[in-house]
Tab-separated table of C-alpha atoms in Angstrom:
chain	number	residue	atom	x	y	z
A	19	MET	CA	100.561	118.475	79.333
A	20	SER	CA	97.437	119.463	79.295
A	21	GLY	CA	96.681	121.268	82.542
A	22	ASP	CA	92.696	119.176	82.289
A	23	THR	CA	91.792	116.422	84.838
A	24	ILE	CA	89.069	114.271	85.471
A	25	ARG	CA	88.910	112.708	89.101
A	26	LEU	CA	86.841	109.785	90.732
A	27	ALA	CA	87.200	109.701	94.278
A	28	GLY	CA	86.074	107.266	96.638
A	29	LEU	CA	85.120	104.215	94.502
A	30	ARG	CA	84.726	101.661	97.145
A	31	VAL	CA	84.885	97.630	95.777
A	32	ARG	CA	85.886	94.923	97.820
A	33	GLY	CA	89.151	92.973	96.934
A	34	ARG	CA	91.129	90.007	97.960
A	35	HIS	CA	94.527	91.690	98.379
A	36	GLY	CA	97.589	91.147	100.139
A	37	CYS	CA	100.258	88.957	101.424
A	38	LEU	CA	98.296	87.377	104.217
A	39	PRO	CA	96.290	84.191	103.874
A	40	ALA	CA	93.331	85.843	105.841
A	41	GLU	CA	93.255	88.547	103.518
A	42	ARG	CA	93.008	86.418	100.416
A	43	GLU	CA	90.055	84.160	102.283
A	44	LEU	CA	88.101	87.188	103.837
A	45	GLY	CA	88.700	90.175	101.637
A	46	GLN	CA	88.302	93.315	102.531
A	47	GLU	CA	86.933	96.768	101.294
A	48	PHE	CA	89.344	99.251	98.941
A	49	VAL	CA	88.927	102.968	98.265
A	50	VAL	CA	90.687	104.298	94.609
A	51	ASP	CA	91.094	107.573	94.170
A	52	VAL	CA	92.385	108.551	90.123
A	53	THR	CA	93.085	111.081	88.763
A	54	LEU	CA	93.340	111.584	84.812
A	55	PHE	CA	95.246	114.403	83.229
A	56	LEU	CA	94.135	115.098	79.909
A	57	ASP	CA	92.953	118.234	77.119
A	58	THR	CA	89.259	118.182	77.736
A	59	ALA	CA	88.701	120.917	75.073
A	60	PRO	CA	88.239	118.931	72.261
A	61	ALA	CA	85.220	116.859	74.193
A	62	ALA	CA	83.807	120.285	75.293
A	63	ALA	CA	83.697	122.358	71.599
A	64	HIS	CA	82.093	119.605	70.173
A	65	ASP	CA	79.992	118.301	73.494
A	66	ASP	CA	81.087	114.501	72.858
A	67	LEU	CA	81.605	111.953	75.153
A	68	SER	CA	83.259	109.858	72.710
A	69	ARG	CA	86.242	112.772	72.863
A	70	THR	CA	87.056	112.146	76.509
A	71	VAL	CA	87.168	109.485	79.318
A	72	ASP	CA	83.513	107.902	80.019
A	73	TYR	CA	83.926	108.079	83.835
A	74	GLY	CA	80.979	105.891	84.570
A	75	ALA	CA	82.722	103.243	82.161
A	76	LEU	CA	86.427	103.390	83.955
A	77	ALA	CA	84.796	103.083	87.363
A	78	VAL	CA	83.568	99.826	86.353
A	79	ARG	CA	86.405	98.630	84.444
A	80	LEU	CA	88.808	99.746	88.101
A	81	ALA	CA	85.934	97.846	89.805
A	82	GLU	CA	86.726	94.602	88.039
A	83	ILE	CA	90.581	95.032	88.775
A	84	VAL	CA	90.076	95.973	92.258
A	85	ALA	CA	87.572	92.592	92.617
A	86	GLY	CA	89.433	90.294	90.413
A	87	ASP	CA	92.624	88.804	90.456
A	88	PRO	CA	94.000	89.085	94.321
A	89	VAL	CA	98.474	90.247	94.353
A	90	ASP	CA	99.822	90.981	97.509
A	91	LEU	CA	100.789	93.925	97.332
A	92	ILE	CA	98.662	97.394	96.882
A	93	GLU	CA	101.572	99.118	95.139
A	94	THR	CA	100.494	96.150	92.216
A	95	LEU	CA	97.526	96.995	92.870
A	96	ALA	CA	97.770	100.726	91.771
A	97	ASP	CA	99.790	99.590	89.035
A	98	ARG	CA	97.217	97.506	86.945
A	99	LEU	CA	94.326	99.948	88.148
A	100	ALA	CA	96.620	102.914	86.583
A	101	SER	CA	97.029	100.890	83.098
A	102	ALA	CA	93.410	100.605	82.841
A	103	CYS	CA	93.841	104.718	82.554
A	104	LEU	CA	95.959	105.065	80.308
A	105	ALA	CA	94.225	102.540	78.282
A	106	HIS	CA	92.401	105.711	76.658
A	107	ASP	CA	94.135	106.923	74.473
A	108	VAL	CA	93.075	110.314	75.108
A	109	VAL	CA	94.745	110.414	78.676
A	110	GLU	CA	97.922	111.608	79.550
A	111	ALA	CA	98.929	110.551	82.595
A	112	ALA	CA	97.202	108.725	85.387
A	113	GLU	CA	97.834	109.222	89.264
A	114	VAL	CA	95.681	106.553	90.853
A	115	SER	CA	95.571	105.962	95.014
A	116	VAL	CA	94.575	102.761	96.712
A	117	HIS	CA	93.618	103.027	100.023
A	118	LYS	CA	93.145	99.930	102.236
A	119	PRO	CA	91.682	101.790	105.706
A	120	ALA	CA	91.567	97.562	107.255
A	121	ALA	CA	94.823	96.943	106.701
A	122	PRO	CA	96.474	94.837	109.209
A	123	ILE	CA	98.424	96.147	111.623
A	124	PRO	CA	98.092	96.054	115.175
A	125	LEU	CA	97.918	99.743	116.603
A	126	PRO	CA	95.537	102.447	115.773
A	127	PHE	CA	95.583	103.823	112.354
A	128	ASP	CA	92.928	105.500	109.714
A	129	ASP	CA	94.380	104.299	106.257
A	130	VAL	CA	97.326	103.404	104.468
A	131	VAL	CA	97.566	104.890	100.860
A	132	VAL	CA	99.890	104.117	97.990
A	133	THR	CA	99.662	106.603	95.121
A	134	ILE	CA	101.585	105.872	91.477
A	135	ARG	CA	101.566	108.375	88.688
A	136	ARG	CA	102.324	107.087	85.638
A	137	SER	CA	102.365	109.253	82.059
A	138	ARG	CA	102.355	108.074	78.522
A	139	ALA	CA	106.424	109.373	78.228
């Protein structure tokens, strides 16, 4: 696997994910970080966006997923986001973190984060 990465950090999107009815009804902000593992040399050698991942278009797609159909678990959401990253042929693997800073936890906390890594192999 290539040692090159593209990282998109801190994508903030409102979604309605969670097991509780209030989470579905009211929604909350989710924060997404993705790291794509790919070989950026062909894109760099030809200065050609079509040989890499358009991170602007990827951000829009990821935001659509977060704002779209709700799921109970952020693990499921992370898996859907990873699949969207792997839809790009040049991406060898993707690491996705979904943050749920307003999770319904009755104690003081900073964040809840689920991180997954998926690859083609």
